[in-house]
PDB file of C-alpha atoms in Angstrom:
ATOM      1  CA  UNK A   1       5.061  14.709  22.092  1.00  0.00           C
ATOM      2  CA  UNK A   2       5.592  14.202  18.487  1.00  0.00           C
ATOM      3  CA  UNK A   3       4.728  10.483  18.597  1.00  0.00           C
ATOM      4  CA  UNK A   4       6.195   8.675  15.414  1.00  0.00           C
ATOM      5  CA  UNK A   5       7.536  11.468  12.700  1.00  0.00           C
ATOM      6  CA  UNK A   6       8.133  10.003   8.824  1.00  0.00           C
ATOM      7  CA  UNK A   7      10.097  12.649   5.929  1.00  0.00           C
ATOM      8  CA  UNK A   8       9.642  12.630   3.799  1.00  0.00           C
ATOM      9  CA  UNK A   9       5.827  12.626   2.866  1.00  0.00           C
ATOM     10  CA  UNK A  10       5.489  12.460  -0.820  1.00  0.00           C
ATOM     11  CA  UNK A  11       8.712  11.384  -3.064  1.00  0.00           C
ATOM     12  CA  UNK A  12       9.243  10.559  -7.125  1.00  0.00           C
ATOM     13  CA  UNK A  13      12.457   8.325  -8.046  1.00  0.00           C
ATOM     14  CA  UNK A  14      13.215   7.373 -11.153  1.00  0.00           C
ATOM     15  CA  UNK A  15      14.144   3.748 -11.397  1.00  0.00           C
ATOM     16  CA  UNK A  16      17.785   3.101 -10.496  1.00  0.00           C
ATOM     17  CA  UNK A  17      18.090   5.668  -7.960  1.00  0.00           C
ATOM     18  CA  UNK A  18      18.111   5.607  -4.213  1.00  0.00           C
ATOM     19  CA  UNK A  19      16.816   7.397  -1.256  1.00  0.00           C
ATOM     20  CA  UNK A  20      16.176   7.005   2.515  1.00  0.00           C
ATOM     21  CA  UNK A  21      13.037   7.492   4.527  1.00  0.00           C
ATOM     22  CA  UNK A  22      13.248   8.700   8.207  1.00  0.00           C
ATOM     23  CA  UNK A  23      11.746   7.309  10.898  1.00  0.00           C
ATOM     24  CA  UNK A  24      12.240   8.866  14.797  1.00  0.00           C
ATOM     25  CA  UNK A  25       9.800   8.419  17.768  1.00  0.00           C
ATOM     26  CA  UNK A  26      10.245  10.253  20.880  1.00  0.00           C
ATOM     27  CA  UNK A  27       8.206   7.799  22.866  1.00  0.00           C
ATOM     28  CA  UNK A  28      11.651   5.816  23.818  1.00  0.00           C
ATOM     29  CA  UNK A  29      10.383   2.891  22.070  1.00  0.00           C
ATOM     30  CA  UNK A  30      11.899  -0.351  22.467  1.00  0.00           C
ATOM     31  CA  UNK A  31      10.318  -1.792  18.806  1.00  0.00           C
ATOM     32  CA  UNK A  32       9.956  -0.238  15.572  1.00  0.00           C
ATOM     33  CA  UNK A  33       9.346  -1.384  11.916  1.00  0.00           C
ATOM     34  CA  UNK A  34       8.118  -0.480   8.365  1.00  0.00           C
ATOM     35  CA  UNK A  35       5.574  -1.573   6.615  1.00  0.00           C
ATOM     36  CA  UNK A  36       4.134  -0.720   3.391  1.00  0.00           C
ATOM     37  CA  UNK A  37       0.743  -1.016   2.571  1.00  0.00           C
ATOM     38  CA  UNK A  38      -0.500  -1.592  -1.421  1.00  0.00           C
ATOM     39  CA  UNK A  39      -4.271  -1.197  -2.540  1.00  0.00           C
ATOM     40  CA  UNK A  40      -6.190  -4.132  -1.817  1.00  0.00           C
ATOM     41  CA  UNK A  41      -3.405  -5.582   0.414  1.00  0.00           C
ATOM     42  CA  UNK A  42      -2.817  -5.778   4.088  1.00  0.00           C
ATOM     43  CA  UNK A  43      -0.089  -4.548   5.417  1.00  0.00           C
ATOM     44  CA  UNK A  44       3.101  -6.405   4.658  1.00  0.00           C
ATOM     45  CA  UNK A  45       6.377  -6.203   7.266  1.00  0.00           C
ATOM     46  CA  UNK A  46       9.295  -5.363   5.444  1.00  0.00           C
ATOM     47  CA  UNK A  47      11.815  -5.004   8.304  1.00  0.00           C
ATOM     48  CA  UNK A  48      11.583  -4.606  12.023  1.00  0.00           C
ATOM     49  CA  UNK A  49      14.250  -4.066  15.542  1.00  0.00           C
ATOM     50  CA  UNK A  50      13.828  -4.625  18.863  1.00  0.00           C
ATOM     51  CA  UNK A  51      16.255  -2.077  19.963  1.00  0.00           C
ATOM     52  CA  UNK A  52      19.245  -0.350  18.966  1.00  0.00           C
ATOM     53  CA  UNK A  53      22.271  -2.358  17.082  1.00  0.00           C
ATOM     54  CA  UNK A  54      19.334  -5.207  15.986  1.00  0.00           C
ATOM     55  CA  UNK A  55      17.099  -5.613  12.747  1.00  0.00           C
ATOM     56  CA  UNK A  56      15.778  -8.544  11.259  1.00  0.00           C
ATOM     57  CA  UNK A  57      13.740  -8.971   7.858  1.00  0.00           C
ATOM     58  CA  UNK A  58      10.175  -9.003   7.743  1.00  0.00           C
ATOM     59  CA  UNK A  59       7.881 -10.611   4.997  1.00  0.00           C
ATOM     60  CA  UNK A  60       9.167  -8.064   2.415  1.00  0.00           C
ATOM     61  CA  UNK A  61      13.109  -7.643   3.209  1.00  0.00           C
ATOM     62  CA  UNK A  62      14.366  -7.490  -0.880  1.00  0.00           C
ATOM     63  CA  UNK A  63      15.475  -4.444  -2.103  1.00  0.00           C
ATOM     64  CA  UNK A  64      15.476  -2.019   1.450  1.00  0.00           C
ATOM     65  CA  UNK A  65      18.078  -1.728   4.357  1.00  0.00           C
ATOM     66  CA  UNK A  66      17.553  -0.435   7.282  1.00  0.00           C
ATOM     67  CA  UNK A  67      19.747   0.313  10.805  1.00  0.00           C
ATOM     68  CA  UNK A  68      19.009   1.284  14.032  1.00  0.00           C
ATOM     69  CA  UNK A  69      21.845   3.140  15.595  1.00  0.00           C
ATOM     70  CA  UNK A  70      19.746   5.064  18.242  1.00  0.00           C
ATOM     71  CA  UNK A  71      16.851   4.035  20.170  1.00  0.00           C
ATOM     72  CA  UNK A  72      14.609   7.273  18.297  1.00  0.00           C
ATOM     73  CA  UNK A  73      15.767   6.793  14.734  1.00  0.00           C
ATOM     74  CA  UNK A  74      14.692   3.735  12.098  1.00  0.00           C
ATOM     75  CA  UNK A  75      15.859   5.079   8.154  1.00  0.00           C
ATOM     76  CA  UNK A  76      14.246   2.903   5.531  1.00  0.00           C
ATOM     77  CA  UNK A  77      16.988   2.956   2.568  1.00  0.00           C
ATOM     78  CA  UNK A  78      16.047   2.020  -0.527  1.00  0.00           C
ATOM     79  CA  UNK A  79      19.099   0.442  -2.848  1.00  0.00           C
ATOM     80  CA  UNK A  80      18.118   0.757  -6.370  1.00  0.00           C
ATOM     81  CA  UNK A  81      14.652   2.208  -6.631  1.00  0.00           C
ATOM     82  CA  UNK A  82      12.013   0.009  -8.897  1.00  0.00           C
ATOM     83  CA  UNK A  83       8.902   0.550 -10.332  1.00  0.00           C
ATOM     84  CA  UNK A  84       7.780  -2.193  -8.198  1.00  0.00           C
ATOM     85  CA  UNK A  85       8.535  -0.833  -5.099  1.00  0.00           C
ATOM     86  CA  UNK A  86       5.647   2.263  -5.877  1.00  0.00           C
ATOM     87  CA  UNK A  87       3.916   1.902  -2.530  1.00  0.00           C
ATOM     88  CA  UNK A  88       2.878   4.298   0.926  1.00  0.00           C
ATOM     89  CA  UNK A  89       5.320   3.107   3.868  1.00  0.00           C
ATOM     90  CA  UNK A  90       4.458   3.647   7.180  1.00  0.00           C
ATOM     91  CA  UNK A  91       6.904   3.573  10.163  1.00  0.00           C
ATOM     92  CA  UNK A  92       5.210   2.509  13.493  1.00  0.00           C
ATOM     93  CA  UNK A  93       7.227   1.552  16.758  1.00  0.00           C
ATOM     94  CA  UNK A  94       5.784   0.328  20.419  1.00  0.00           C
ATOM     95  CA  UNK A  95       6.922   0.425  23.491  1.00  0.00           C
ATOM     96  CA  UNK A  96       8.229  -3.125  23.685  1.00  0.00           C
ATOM     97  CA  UNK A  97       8.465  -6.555  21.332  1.00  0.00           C
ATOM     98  CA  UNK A  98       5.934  -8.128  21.323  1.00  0.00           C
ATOM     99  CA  UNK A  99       2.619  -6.402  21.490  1.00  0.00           C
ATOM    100  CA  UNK A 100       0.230  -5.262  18.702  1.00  0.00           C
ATOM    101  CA  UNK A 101      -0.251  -1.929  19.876  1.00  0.00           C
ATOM    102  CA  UNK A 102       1.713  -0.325  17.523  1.00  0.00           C
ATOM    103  CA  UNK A 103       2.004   3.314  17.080  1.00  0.00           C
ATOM    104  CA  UNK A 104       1.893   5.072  13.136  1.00  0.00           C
ATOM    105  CA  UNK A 105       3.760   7.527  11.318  1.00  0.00           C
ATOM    106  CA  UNK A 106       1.313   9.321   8.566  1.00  0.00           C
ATOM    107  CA  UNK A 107       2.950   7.401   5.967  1.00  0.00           C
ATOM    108  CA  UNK A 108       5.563   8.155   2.863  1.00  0.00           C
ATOM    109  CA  UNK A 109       4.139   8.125  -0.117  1.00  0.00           C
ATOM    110  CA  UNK A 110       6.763   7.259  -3.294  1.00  0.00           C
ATOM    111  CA  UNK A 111       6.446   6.834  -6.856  1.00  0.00           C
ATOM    112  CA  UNK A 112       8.960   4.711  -8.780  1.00  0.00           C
ATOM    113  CA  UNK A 113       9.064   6.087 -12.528  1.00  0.00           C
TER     114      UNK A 113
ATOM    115  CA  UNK B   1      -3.971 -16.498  -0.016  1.00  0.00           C
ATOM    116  CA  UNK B   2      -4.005 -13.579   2.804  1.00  0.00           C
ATOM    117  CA  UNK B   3      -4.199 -15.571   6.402  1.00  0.00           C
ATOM    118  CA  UNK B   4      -7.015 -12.635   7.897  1.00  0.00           C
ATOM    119  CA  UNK B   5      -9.533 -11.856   5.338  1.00  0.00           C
ATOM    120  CA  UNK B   6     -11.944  -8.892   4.746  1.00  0.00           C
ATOM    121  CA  UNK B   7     -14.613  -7.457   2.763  1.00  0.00           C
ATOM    122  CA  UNK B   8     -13.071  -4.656   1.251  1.00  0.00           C
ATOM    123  CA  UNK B   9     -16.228  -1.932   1.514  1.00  0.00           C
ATOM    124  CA  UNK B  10     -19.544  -1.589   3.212  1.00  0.00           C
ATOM    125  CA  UNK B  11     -21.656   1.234   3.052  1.00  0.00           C
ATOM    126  CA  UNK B  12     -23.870   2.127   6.324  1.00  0.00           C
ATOM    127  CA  UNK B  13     -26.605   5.232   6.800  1.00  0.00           C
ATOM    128  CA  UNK B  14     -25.126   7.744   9.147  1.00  0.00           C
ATOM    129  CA  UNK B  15     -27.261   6.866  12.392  1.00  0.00           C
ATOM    130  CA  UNK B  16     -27.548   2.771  11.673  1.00  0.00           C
ATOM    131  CA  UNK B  17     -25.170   0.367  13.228  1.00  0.00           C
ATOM    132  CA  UNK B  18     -21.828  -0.848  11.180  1.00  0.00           C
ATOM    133  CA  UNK B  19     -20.634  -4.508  11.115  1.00  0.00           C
ATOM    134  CA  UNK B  20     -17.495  -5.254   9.810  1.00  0.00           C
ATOM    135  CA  UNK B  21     -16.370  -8.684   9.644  1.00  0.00           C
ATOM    136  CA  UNK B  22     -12.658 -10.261   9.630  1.00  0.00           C
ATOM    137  CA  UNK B  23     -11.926 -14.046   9.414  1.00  0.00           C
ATOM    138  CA  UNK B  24      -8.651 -15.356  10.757  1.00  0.00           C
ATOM    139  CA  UNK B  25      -6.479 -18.628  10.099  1.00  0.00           C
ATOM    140  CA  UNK B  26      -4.431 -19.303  13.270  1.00  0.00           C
ATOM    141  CA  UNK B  27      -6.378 -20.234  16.593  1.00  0.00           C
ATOM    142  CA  UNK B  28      -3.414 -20.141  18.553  1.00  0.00           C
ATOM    143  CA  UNK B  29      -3.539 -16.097  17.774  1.00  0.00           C
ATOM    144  CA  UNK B  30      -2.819 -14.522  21.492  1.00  0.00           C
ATOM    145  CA  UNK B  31      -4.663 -11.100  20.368  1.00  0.00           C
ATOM    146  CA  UNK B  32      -6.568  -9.973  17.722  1.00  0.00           C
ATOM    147  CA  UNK B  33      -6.814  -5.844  16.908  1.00  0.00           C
ATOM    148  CA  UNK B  34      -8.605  -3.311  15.262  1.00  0.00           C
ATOM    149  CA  UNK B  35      -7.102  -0.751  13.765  1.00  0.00           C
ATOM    150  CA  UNK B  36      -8.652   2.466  11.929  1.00  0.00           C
ATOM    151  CA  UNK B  37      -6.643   4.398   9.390  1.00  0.00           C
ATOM    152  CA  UNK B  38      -8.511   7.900   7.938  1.00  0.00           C
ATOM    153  CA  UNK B  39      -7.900   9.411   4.660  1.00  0.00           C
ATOM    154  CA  UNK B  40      -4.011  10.561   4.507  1.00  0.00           C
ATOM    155  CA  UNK B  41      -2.959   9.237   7.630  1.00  0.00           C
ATOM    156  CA  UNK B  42      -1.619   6.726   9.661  1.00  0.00           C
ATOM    157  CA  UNK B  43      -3.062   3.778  11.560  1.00  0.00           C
ATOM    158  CA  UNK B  44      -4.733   4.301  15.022  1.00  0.00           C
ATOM    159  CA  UNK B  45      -5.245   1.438  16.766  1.00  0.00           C
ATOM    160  CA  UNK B  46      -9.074   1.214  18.317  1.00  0.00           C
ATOM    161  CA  UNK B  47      -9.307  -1.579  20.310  1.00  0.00           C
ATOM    162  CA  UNK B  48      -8.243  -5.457  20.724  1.00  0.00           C
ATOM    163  CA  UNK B  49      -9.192  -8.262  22.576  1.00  0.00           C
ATOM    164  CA  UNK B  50      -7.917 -11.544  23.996  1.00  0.00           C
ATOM    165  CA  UNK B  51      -8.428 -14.468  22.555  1.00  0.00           C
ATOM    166  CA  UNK B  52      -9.851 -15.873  25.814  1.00  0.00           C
ATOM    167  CA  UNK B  53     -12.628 -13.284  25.671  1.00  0.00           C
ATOM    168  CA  UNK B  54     -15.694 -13.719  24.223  1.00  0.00           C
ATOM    169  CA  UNK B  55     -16.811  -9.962  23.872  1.00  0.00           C
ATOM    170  CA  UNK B  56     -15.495  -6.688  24.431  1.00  0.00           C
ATOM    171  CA  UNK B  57     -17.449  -3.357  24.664  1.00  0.00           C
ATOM    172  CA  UNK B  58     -15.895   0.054  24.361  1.00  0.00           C
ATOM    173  CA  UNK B  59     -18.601   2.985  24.341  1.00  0.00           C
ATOM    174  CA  UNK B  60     -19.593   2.695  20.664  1.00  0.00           C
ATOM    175  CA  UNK B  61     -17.753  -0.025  19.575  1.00  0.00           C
ATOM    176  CA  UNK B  62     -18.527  -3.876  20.198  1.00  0.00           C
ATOM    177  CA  UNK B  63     -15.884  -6.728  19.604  1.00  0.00           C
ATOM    178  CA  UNK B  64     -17.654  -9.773  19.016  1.00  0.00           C
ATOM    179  CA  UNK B  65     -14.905 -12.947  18.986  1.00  0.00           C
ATOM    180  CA  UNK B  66     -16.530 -16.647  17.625  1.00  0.00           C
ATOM    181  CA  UNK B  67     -12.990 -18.660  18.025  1.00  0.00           C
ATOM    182  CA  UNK B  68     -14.606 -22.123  16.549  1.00  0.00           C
ATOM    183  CA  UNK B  69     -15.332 -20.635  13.330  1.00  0.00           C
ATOM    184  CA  UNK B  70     -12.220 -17.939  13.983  1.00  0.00           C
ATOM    185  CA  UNK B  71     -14.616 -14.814  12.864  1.00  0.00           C
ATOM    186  CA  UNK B  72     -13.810 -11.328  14.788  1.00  0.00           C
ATOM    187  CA  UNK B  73     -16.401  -8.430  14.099  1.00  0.00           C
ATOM    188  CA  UNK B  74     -16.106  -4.992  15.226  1.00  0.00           C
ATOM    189  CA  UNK B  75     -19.289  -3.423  15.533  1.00  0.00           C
ATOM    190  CA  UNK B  76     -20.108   0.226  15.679  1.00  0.00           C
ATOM    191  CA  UNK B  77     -23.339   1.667  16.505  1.00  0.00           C
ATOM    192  CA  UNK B  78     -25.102   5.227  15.357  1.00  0.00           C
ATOM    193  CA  UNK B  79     -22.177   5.240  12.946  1.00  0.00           C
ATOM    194  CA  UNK B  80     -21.391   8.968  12.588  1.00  0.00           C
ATOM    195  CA  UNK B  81     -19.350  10.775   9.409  1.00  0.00           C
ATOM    196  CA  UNK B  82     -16.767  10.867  11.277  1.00  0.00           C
ATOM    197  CA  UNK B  83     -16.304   6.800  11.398  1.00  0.00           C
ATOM    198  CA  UNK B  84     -15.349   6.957   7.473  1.00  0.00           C
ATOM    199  CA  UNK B  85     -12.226   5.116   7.652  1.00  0.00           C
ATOM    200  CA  UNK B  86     -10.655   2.352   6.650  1.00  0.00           C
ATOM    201  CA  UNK B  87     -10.322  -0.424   9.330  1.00  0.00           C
ATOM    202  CA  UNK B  88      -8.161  -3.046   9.807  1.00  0.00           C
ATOM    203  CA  UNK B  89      -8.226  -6.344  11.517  1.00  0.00           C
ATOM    204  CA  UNK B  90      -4.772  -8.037  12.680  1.00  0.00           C
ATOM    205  CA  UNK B  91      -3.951 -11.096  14.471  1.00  0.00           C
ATOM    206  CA  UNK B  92      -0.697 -11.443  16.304  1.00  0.00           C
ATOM    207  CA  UNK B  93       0.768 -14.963  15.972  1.00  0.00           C
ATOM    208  CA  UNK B  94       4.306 -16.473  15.932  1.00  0.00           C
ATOM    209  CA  UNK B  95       6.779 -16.920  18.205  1.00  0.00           C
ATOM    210  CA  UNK B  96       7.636 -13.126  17.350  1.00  0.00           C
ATOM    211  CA  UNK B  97       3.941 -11.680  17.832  1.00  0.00           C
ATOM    212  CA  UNK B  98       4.394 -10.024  14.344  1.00  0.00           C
ATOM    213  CA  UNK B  99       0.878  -9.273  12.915  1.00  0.00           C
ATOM    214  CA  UNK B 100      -0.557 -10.170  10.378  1.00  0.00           C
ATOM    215  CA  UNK B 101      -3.088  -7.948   8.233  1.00  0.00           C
ATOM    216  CA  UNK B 102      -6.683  -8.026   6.681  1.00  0.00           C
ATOM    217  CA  UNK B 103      -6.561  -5.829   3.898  1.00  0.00           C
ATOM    218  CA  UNK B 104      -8.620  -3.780   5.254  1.00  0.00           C
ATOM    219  CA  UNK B 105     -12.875  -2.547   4.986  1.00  0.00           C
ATOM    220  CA  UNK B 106     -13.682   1.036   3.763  1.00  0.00           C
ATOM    221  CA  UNK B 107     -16.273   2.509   5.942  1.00  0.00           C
ATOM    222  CA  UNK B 108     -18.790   4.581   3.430  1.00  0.00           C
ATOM    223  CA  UNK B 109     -21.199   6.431   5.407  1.00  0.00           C
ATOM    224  CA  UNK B 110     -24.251   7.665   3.470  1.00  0.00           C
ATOM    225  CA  UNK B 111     -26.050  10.713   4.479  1.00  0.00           C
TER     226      UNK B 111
END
């Protein structure tokens, strides 16, 4: 099994532009969520959904969409890239709401210029 | 302020034990995690514990939980190269369970 599969791994915007990350897991997942993680900072939730046709914001919601149309698939959009928004996301799903175990993607790295 | 705090670094000699310490806000956390993240990758989670349990052992790695003073430790003993890592401590609160983060210890092993 693949596990939890992010594209893609390294990305440069320029400020004003947009882009989506990918998220699948083949583990038929019931939960799955994004994070991005900043140096010096924990982890911070930016959106999360327990199961296809639901999302709800996190701690971090501004500036990113996300849907869940299939059980295996979780795209992070960003709107209008910023400077701000410079960070390594990680996608990581479990098998149900609820629990801590939490399974990781290897994380996207982007740069806003 | 972050509600689970770390240290950010401690440096062990390969063969000693490692401490690493986490302090937490919320005593009506259900479970509290460790999670390990090496260089380039994602997180792997390496163990949790309840927050009716006093101790956990796992092979190499002790969870020591103190709930008065709300202080988790994960201990790790003959520390090896291979335990460089970062490592983070979560608690899971909220009607939701989200976690929430420490911002996490880098493990330095010296030779």
């Amino acid at each position: 099994n693949a596990g939890v599969t992010q594209t893609p791994k390294f990305q440069v915007l320029k400020t004003g532009q947009s882009m989506t990350l990918q998220c699948a897991q083949d583990m038929n997942h019931e939960y799955m969520s994004w994070y991005r993680q900043d140096p010096g900072m924990g982890l911070r939730l930016i959106h999360y959904s327990v199961g296809a046709g639901i999302t709800d914001q996190g701690e971090v919601p501004n500036g990113y969409n996300v849907s869940r149309s299939t059980t295996e698939d979780f795209p992070l959009r960003l709107l209008s890239a910023a400077p701000s928004q410079t960070s390594v996301y990680f996608c990581a799903s479990s098998y149900r709401t609820g629990t801590g175990e939490l399974f990781f993607g290897e994380g996207s790295r982007l740069t806003v210029l | 302020g972050e509600d689970v705090e770390q240290s950010l670094f401690l440096s062990v000699r390969e063969g000693d034990s490692s401490v690493i310490n986490c302090t937490y806000t919320d005593s009506s956390s259900t479970y509290l995690y460790w999670y390990k993240q090496e260089p380039g990758a994602g997180l792997q989670l390496l163990t949790y514990i309840f927050s009716n349990m006093d101790m956990k052992q796992d092979q190499r790695l002790t969870v020591l939980l103190n709930k008065k003073d709300k202080h988790l430790s994960l201990r790790i003993a003959d520390t090896q190269t291979g335990d460089s890592a970062i490592y983070f401590c979560a608690e899971s609160k909220g009607s939701n369970y989200q976690l929430i983060w420490g911002a996490g210890t880098k493990l330095i092993i010296k030779p």
